[in-house]
Short mmCIF file of C-alpha atoms and ligand atoms in Angstrom, two decimals:
data_model
loop_
_atom_site.label_atom_id
_atom_site.label_comp_id
_atom_site.label_asym_id
_atom_site.label_seq_id
_atom_site.Cartn_x
_atom_site.Cartn_y
_atom_site.Cartn_z
CA MET T 1393 124.49 -95.14 144.67
CA LYS T 1394 121.29 -93.07 144.82
CA ILE T 1395 121.39 -90.09 142.49
CA THR T 1396 120.47 -86.89 144.34
CA LYS T 1397 122.51 -84.24 142.52
CA ALA T 1398 121.70 -82.50 139.27
CA VAL T 1399 123.45 -79.89 137.16
CA ILE T 1400 121.56 -77.44 134.96
CA PRO T 1401 123.85 -75.67 132.47
CA ALA T 1402 122.25 -72.29 131.79
CA ALA T 1403 125.19 -70.16 130.74
CA GLY T 1404 124.63 -70.14 126.97
CA LEU T 1405 124.31 -66.80 125.20
CA GLY T 1406 120.97 -67.64 123.58
CA THR T 1407 121.92 -66.02 120.28
CA ARG T 1408 119.12 -67.82 118.42
CA VAL T 1409 116.51 -66.01 120.50
CA LEU T 1410 117.89 -62.48 120.19
CA PRO T 1411 116.83 -59.78 120.79
CA ALA T 1412 114.66 -61.27 123.59
CA THR T 1413 117.78 -62.68 125.23
CA LYS T 1414 119.91 -59.55 125.02
CA SER T 1415 119.44 -58.91 128.75
CA MET T 1416 116.88 -61.63 129.67
CA PRO T 1417 118.24 -65.18 130.18
CA LYS T 1418 116.48 -67.56 127.78
CA GLU T 1419 115.91 -69.91 130.72
CA MET T 1420 113.65 -67.22 132.23
CA LEU T 1421 111.40 -66.90 129.16
CA PRO T 1422 107.92 -67.84 130.37
CA ILE T 1423 105.84 -70.71 129.07
CA VAL T 1424 102.39 -69.26 129.90
CA ASP T 1425 103.06 -68.27 133.53
CA LYS T 1426 106.25 -70.08 134.58
CA PRO T 1427 109.84 -69.51 133.45
CA ALA T 1428 111.28 -72.42 131.47
CA ILE T 1429 113.87 -73.21 134.14
CA GLN T 1430 111.17 -73.74 136.79
CA TYR T 1431 109.68 -76.58 134.72
CA ILE T 1432 113.17 -78.11 134.61
CA VAL T 1433 113.81 -77.77 138.35
CA GLU T 1434 110.35 -79.26 139.02
CA GLU T 1435 111.18 -82.23 136.79
CA ALA T 1436 114.43 -82.80 138.71
CA VAL T 1437 112.69 -82.59 142.09
CA ALA T 1438 109.93 -84.96 140.92
CA SER T 1439 112.74 -87.38 139.97
CA GLY T 1440 114.18 -87.48 143.51
CA ILE T 1441 116.89 -84.83 143.08
CA THR T 1442 117.58 -82.82 146.25
CA ASP T 1443 120.62 -80.72 145.27
CA ILE T 1444 120.84 -78.70 142.08
CA LEU T 1445 123.72 -76.65 140.70
CA ILE T 1446 122.71 -74.10 138.09
CA ILE T 1447 125.60 -72.93 135.89
CA THR T 1448 125.06 -69.27 135.06
CA ASN T 1449 127.13 -66.36 133.81
CA ARG T 1450 127.05 -62.58 133.80
CA GLY T 1451 123.54 -61.22 133.39
CA LYS T 1452 121.73 -64.32 134.64
CA GLY T 1453 121.08 -62.99 138.15
CA LEU T 1454 117.33 -63.15 137.49
CA ILE T 1455 117.54 -66.95 137.73
CA GLU T 1456 118.97 -66.67 141.27
CA ASP T 1457 116.24 -64.19 142.22
CA HIS T 1458 113.54 -66.54 140.95
CA PHE T 1459 114.53 -69.34 143.33
CA ASP T 1460 115.13 -66.98 146.29
CA ARG T 1461 112.55 -65.82 148.84
CA ALA T 1462 110.50 -62.75 147.79
CA PRO T 1463 109.72 -61.08 151.15
CA GLU T 1464 107.89 -58.07 149.65
CA LEU T 1465 105.60 -60.24 147.54
CA GLU T 1466 105.02 -62.65 150.41
CA ALA T 1467 104.04 -59.70 152.63
CA ARG T 1468 101.79 -58.17 149.98
CA LEU T 1469 99.88 -61.33 149.03
CA SER T 1470 97.35 -62.37 151.66
CA ASP T 1471 97.76 -65.85 153.16
CA SER T 1472 94.71 -67.02 151.23
CA HIS T 1473 96.03 -65.80 147.85
CA PRO T 1474 96.89 -68.92 145.77
CA MET T 1475 100.26 -67.43 144.83
CA HIS T 1476 101.31 -66.83 148.44
CA ASP T 1477 102.17 -70.47 149.08
CA GLU T 1478 103.48 -70.85 145.55
CA MET T 1479 106.07 -68.08 146.14
CA LEU T 1480 107.34 -69.99 149.18
CA ARG T 1481 107.24 -73.36 147.42
CA ILE T 1482 109.44 -72.13 144.57
CA SER T 1483 112.12 -71.01 147.03
CA ARG T 1484 112.00 -74.30 148.96
CA MET T 1485 111.83 -76.90 146.16
CA ALA T 1486 115.44 -78.05 146.54
CA ASN T 1487 118.87 -76.93 147.70
CA ILE T 1488 119.79 -74.77 144.74
CA TYR T 1489 123.36 -73.59 144.22
CA PHE T 1490 124.85 -71.37 141.55
CA ILE T 1491 128.27 -71.09 139.95
CA ARG T 1492 129.38 -68.90 137.08
CA GLN T 1493 130.96 -70.22 133.93
CA LYS T 1494 133.38 -67.36 133.42
CA GLU T 1495 133.80 -67.85 129.69
CA THR T 1496 131.20 -69.29 127.30
CA ARG T 1497 133.33 -72.18 126.09
CA GLY T 1498 130.63 -74.75 125.45
CA LEU T 1499 128.31 -77.21 127.20
CA GLY T 1500 131.19 -79.58 128.07
CA HIS T 1501 133.09 -76.72 129.71
CA ALA T 1502 129.93 -75.69 131.62
CA VAL T 1503 129.45 -79.22 132.99
CA HIS T 1504 133.12 -79.31 134.01
CA CYS T 1505 132.42 -76.27 136.25
CA ALA T 1506 130.26 -78.65 138.38
CA ARG T 1507 133.19 -80.87 139.35
CA SER T 1508 133.58 -79.84 143.00
CA PHE T 1509 129.78 -79.74 143.54
CA VAL T 1510 129.37 -83.28 142.21
CA GLY T 1511 132.40 -84.91 143.83
CA ASN T 1512 132.65 -88.65 143.31
CA GLU T 1513 128.99 -89.44 142.59
CA PRO T 1514 126.90 -90.09 139.48
CA PHE T 1515 124.74 -87.06 138.66
CA ALA T 1516 122.01 -85.90 136.31
CA VAL T 1517 122.39 -83.17 133.70
CA LEU T 1518 119.30 -81.26 132.54
CA TYR T 1519 120.03 -78.76 129.76
CA GLY T 1520 118.64 -75.37 130.74
CA ASP T 1521 116.82 -74.76 127.48
CA ASP T 1522 115.14 -78.17 127.06
CA VAL T 1523 111.76 -78.40 128.76
CA ILE T 1524 110.27 -81.90 128.85
CA ILE T 1525 106.66 -82.39 129.84
CA GLY T 1526 105.24 -85.82 130.63
CA ASP T 1527 103.51 -87.86 133.31
CA ASP T 1528 106.74 -89.73 134.14
CA PRO T 1529 109.57 -87.17 134.61
CA ALA T 1530 112.28 -87.75 131.99
CA CYS T 1531 115.12 -87.29 134.49
CA GLY T 1532 113.56 -89.99 136.70
CA GLN T 1533 113.37 -92.37 133.72
CA LEU T 1534 117.13 -91.92 133.22
CA ILE T 1535 117.87 -92.37 136.92
CA ARG T 1536 115.94 -95.67 136.90
CA ALA T 1537 117.99 -96.76 133.88
CA TYR T 1538 121.22 -95.91 135.73
CA GLU T 1539 120.06 -98.02 138.70
CA ARG T 1540 119.34 -100.90 136.30
CA PHE T 1541 122.42 -100.77 134.03
CA GLY T 1542 125.03 -98.94 136.16
CA LYS T 1543 126.38 -96.98 133.18
CA GLY T 1544 126.17 -93.44 131.87
CA ILE T 1545 122.66 -92.84 130.51
CA LEU T 1546 121.56 -90.70 127.57
CA GLY T 1547 118.02 -89.35 127.11
CA VAL T 1548 117.34 -89.76 123.39
CA LYS T 1549 114.69 -89.38 120.74
CA GLU T 1550 114.69 -89.80 116.97
CA VAL T 1551 114.80 -86.49 115.11
CA PRO T 1552 113.73 -85.80 111.49
CA PRO T 1553 116.50 -86.61 108.94
CA ASP T 1554 116.73 -83.01 107.72
CA THR T 1555 117.49 -81.76 111.26
CA ILE T 1556 120.09 -84.30 112.47
CA SER T 1557 122.99 -82.02 111.42
CA ARG T 1558 121.93 -79.61 114.19
CA TYR T 1559 122.00 -82.30 116.90
CA SER T 1560 124.18 -85.24 117.96
CA SER T 1561 123.91 -88.61 116.21
CA LEU T 1562 124.29 -91.89 118.13
CA LYS T 1563 125.38 -95.41 117.18
CA VAL T 1564 122.83 -97.61 118.95
CA GLU T 1565 121.89 -101.30 119.28
CA PRO T 1566 118.57 -102.28 120.90
CA ILE T 1567 118.74 -103.93 124.36
CA CYS T 1568 115.07 -104.23 125.32
CA GLU T 1569 111.97 -102.04 125.68
CA ASN T 1570 113.09 -98.44 125.09
CA TYR T 1571 116.76 -99.10 126.01
CA PHE T 1572 119.73 -99.16 123.60
CA HIS T 1573 123.47 -99.74 123.92
CA CYS T 1574 125.36 -96.68 122.68
CA THR T 1575 128.98 -97.17 121.61
CA ASP T 1576 129.67 -94.04 119.58
CA MET T 1577 128.30 -90.59 118.86
CA VAL T 1578 129.12 -87.47 116.90
CA GLU T 1579 128.10 -83.84 117.46
CA LYS T 1580 126.53 -81.93 114.55
CA PRO T 1581 127.31 -84.66 111.99
CA ALA T 1582 128.03 -83.98 108.32
CA PRO T 1583 125.75 -86.11 106.06
CA ASP T 1584 128.39 -88.91 105.76
CA GLN T 1585 128.91 -89.01 109.56
CA VAL T 1586 125.29 -89.73 110.57
CA LEU T 1587 125.23 -92.87 112.78
CA SER T 1588 121.45 -92.91 113.35
CA LEU T 1589 118.63 -90.43 113.82
CA TYR T 1590 118.78 -90.95 117.60
CA SER T 1591 120.06 -87.84 119.29
CA VAL T 1592 120.68 -86.78 122.91
CA LEU T 1593 117.89 -84.38 123.75
CA GLY T 1594 118.53 -82.44 126.92
CA ARG T 1595 119.04 -85.09 129.60
CA CYS T 1596 121.78 -87.47 130.72
CA VAL T 1597 123.08 -89.19 133.83
CA LEU T 1598 126.85 -89.29 134.05
CA PRO T 1599 129.42 -91.05 136.21
CA PRO T 1600 132.03 -88.80 137.89
CA GLU T 1601 134.70 -90.22 135.50
CA ILE T 1602 133.31 -87.75 132.93
CA PHE T 1603 135.23 -84.91 134.65
CA ASP T 1604 138.70 -86.35 133.89
CA ILE T 1605 137.56 -86.90 130.31
CA LEU T 1606 136.18 -83.35 130.02
CA ALA T 1607 139.46 -81.93 131.35
CA GLN T 1608 141.21 -83.58 128.35
CA THR T 1609 138.56 -82.78 125.72
CA PRO T 1610 139.71 -80.23 123.12
CA PRO T 1611 137.28 -77.79 121.48
CA GLY T 1612 135.13 -79.51 118.85
CA ALA T 1613 132.15 -78.42 116.72
CA GLY T 1614 131.78 -74.61 116.69
CA GLY T 1615 135.09 -74.23 118.54
CA GLU T 1616 133.33 -75.18 121.83
CA ILE T 1617 134.18 -77.92 124.35
CA GLN T 1618 131.40 -80.34 123.52
CA LEU T 1619 129.82 -82.63 126.11
CA THR T 1620 129.09 -85.03 123.23
CA ASP T 1621 132.84 -85.43 122.55
CA ALA T 1622 133.48 -86.39 126.21
CA MET T 1623 130.48 -88.75 126.28
CA ARG T 1624 131.80 -90.30 123.06
CA THR T 1625 135.01 -91.27 124.90
CA LEU T 1626 132.86 -92.82 127.64
CA ALA T 1627 130.62 -94.61 125.10
CA GLN T 1628 133.66 -96.05 123.32
CA SER T 1629 135.30 -97.27 126.54
CA THR T 1630 132.69 -98.43 129.07
CA GLY T 1631 129.66 -98.05 126.77
CA MET T 1632 126.57 -96.01 127.60
CA VAL T 1633 122.86 -96.77 127.60
CA ALA T 1634 120.37 -94.64 125.65
CA VAL T 1635 116.77 -94.34 126.86
CA ASP T 1636 114.09 -93.32 124.38
CA PHE T 1637 112.23 -91.38 127.06
CA THR T 1638 108.51 -90.64 127.15
CA GLY T 1639 107.34 -87.03 127.28
CA THR T 1640 107.32 -84.08 124.90
CA ARG T 1641 110.48 -82.07 124.60
CA TYR T 1642 110.34 -78.37 123.79
CA ASP T 1643 113.47 -76.59 122.59
CA MET T 1644 113.38 -73.21 124.33
CA GLY T 1645 116.60 -72.29 122.54
CA ASN T 1646 114.86 -71.39 119.30
CA LYS T 1647 111.87 -69.23 118.41
CA LEU T 1648 109.68 -71.97 116.92
CA GLY T 1649 110.26 -74.22 119.96
CA ILE T 1650 109.20 -71.41 122.30
CA LEU T 1651 105.98 -70.88 120.32
CA GLN T 1652 105.21 -74.64 120.28
CA ALA T 1653 105.73 -74.87 124.04
CA THR T 1654 103.54 -71.85 124.66
CA VAL T 1655 100.62 -73.07 122.53
CA GLU T 1656 100.66 -76.71 123.71
CA ILE T 1657 101.14 -75.97 127.40
CA ALA T 1658 98.58 -73.13 127.29
CA LEU T 1659 95.98 -75.56 125.87
CA ARG T 1660 96.45 -77.77 128.96
CA HIS T 1661 96.58 -74.93 131.47
CA PRO T 1662 93.86 -75.26 134.15
CA GLN T 1663 93.11 -71.51 134.23
CA VAL T 1664 93.36 -70.39 130.61
CA GLY T 1665 93.31 -73.68 128.63
CA GLU T 1666 89.62 -73.74 127.72
CA ASP T 1667 89.39 -70.07 126.75
CA PHE T 1668 92.62 -70.35 124.76
CA ARG T 1669 91.24 -73.39 122.86
CA GLU T 1670 88.10 -71.46 121.89
CA TYR T 1671 90.22 -68.48 120.86
CA LEU T 1672 92.51 -70.67 118.73
CA LYS T 1673 89.58 -72.41 117.00
CA GLY T 1674 88.17 -69.04 115.95
CA PHE T 1675 91.56 -67.74 114.95
CA VAL T 1676 92.44 -70.79 112.83
CA LYS T 1677 89.15 -70.50 110.88
CA ASN T 1678 90.32 -67.12 109.59
CA LEU T 1679 93.83 -68.23 108.60
P1 UTP F 2244 123.04 -74.29 123.33
O1 UTP F 2244 124.13 -74.33 122.36
O2 UTP F 2244 121.69 -74.74 122.91
O3 UTP F 2244 122.84 -72.85 123.97
O4 UTP F 2244 123.53 -75.07 124.62
P2 UTP F 2244 123.37 -71.43 123.49
O5 UTP F 2244 124.86 -71.44 123.40
O6 UTP F 2244 122.73 -70.43 124.39
O7 UTP F 2244 122.71 -71.36 122.04
P3 UTP F 2244 122.75 -70.24 120.91
O8 UTP F 2244 123.65 -69.10 121.34
O9 UTP F 2244 121.33 -69.77 120.73
O10 UTP F 2244 123.24 -70.98 119.69
C1 UTP F 2244 122.81 -76.08 125.30
C2 UTP F 2244 122.78 -75.82 126.78
O11 UTP F 2244 124.10 -75.60 127.27
C3 UTP F 2244 124.20 -74.37 127.95
C4 UTP F 2244 123.07 -73.53 127.40
O12 UTP F 2244 122.67 -72.56 128.38
C5 UTP F 2244 121.99 -74.56 127.14
O13 UTP F 2244 121.27 -74.86 128.31
N1 UTP F 2244 125.55 -73.79 127.69
C6 UTP F 2244 126.03 -73.71 126.42
C7 UTP F 2244 126.31 -73.37 128.76
O14 UTP F 2244 125.89 -73.45 129.94
N2 UTP F 2244 127.56 -72.88 128.51
C8 UTP F 2244 128.07 -72.77 127.25
O15 UTP F 2244 129.22 -72.31 127.11
C9 UTP F 2244 127.28 -73.20 126.20
#
């Protein structure tokens, strides 16, 4: 079945980026001139997704406004202004729906809120604070893997050993190319629980069976309903496939990740990239 639906959980509290996220959703923090969540929606659309459900909560209304029409701006910008068409394009990229996660009970609980939107189809999940930049959209790489293997797909990368305790850790066996069988995983592993340095980083494609599993999943690490715990049940029963995707992933959920995204994407920006490079060279000399 062709995958056309995606879910973007964006209802986290963003406590690692306070005070910026006290009233501003972290998904709306700009990387140069675009909010993080626009990069994510663009990746989904470039991957063939037509319908997107964004999971929000109180105080995230700005995200809805961003993907809505902006009649005053459209009227103010002349037809020839480069941003005139861009304003329209943003509001027409996909069918975008919103639902509120009424309590912040974890990523697994947020994904469960998408049950009636998804119905009985496989769907993509793009975490709202993970921006991935690359020539081949990461979500599309996972969708191709689903078409090839017909199982739940995990977007993975190896993380440094001293950081694995902050992520998930996967038990993997190579299949071919950048594909691996995954039969087990653990969220935020203690040192003696580490299965490998491969971790799920911000993208997966899931079969609808995940919803029954999520409904039965008790709170795990941090007292939250963890998507990893539900995917573990799936990995142990039907097995899942991990894809070591190409592209650079930026963690917009922490301050260093935001700075890395800003610097690297600014250097490639068609308008400001060259001037920013010159500025940085001069600045670095004086460090
Ligand atoms: P994170 O754990 O990175 O986000 O969740 P957070 O809870 O905002 O992080 P802190 O407060 O800085 O530690 C990963 C993704 O899951 C979403 C987040 O918005 C993020 O995109 N999420 C998390 C939800 O939608 N609901 C939740 O209850 C928890």
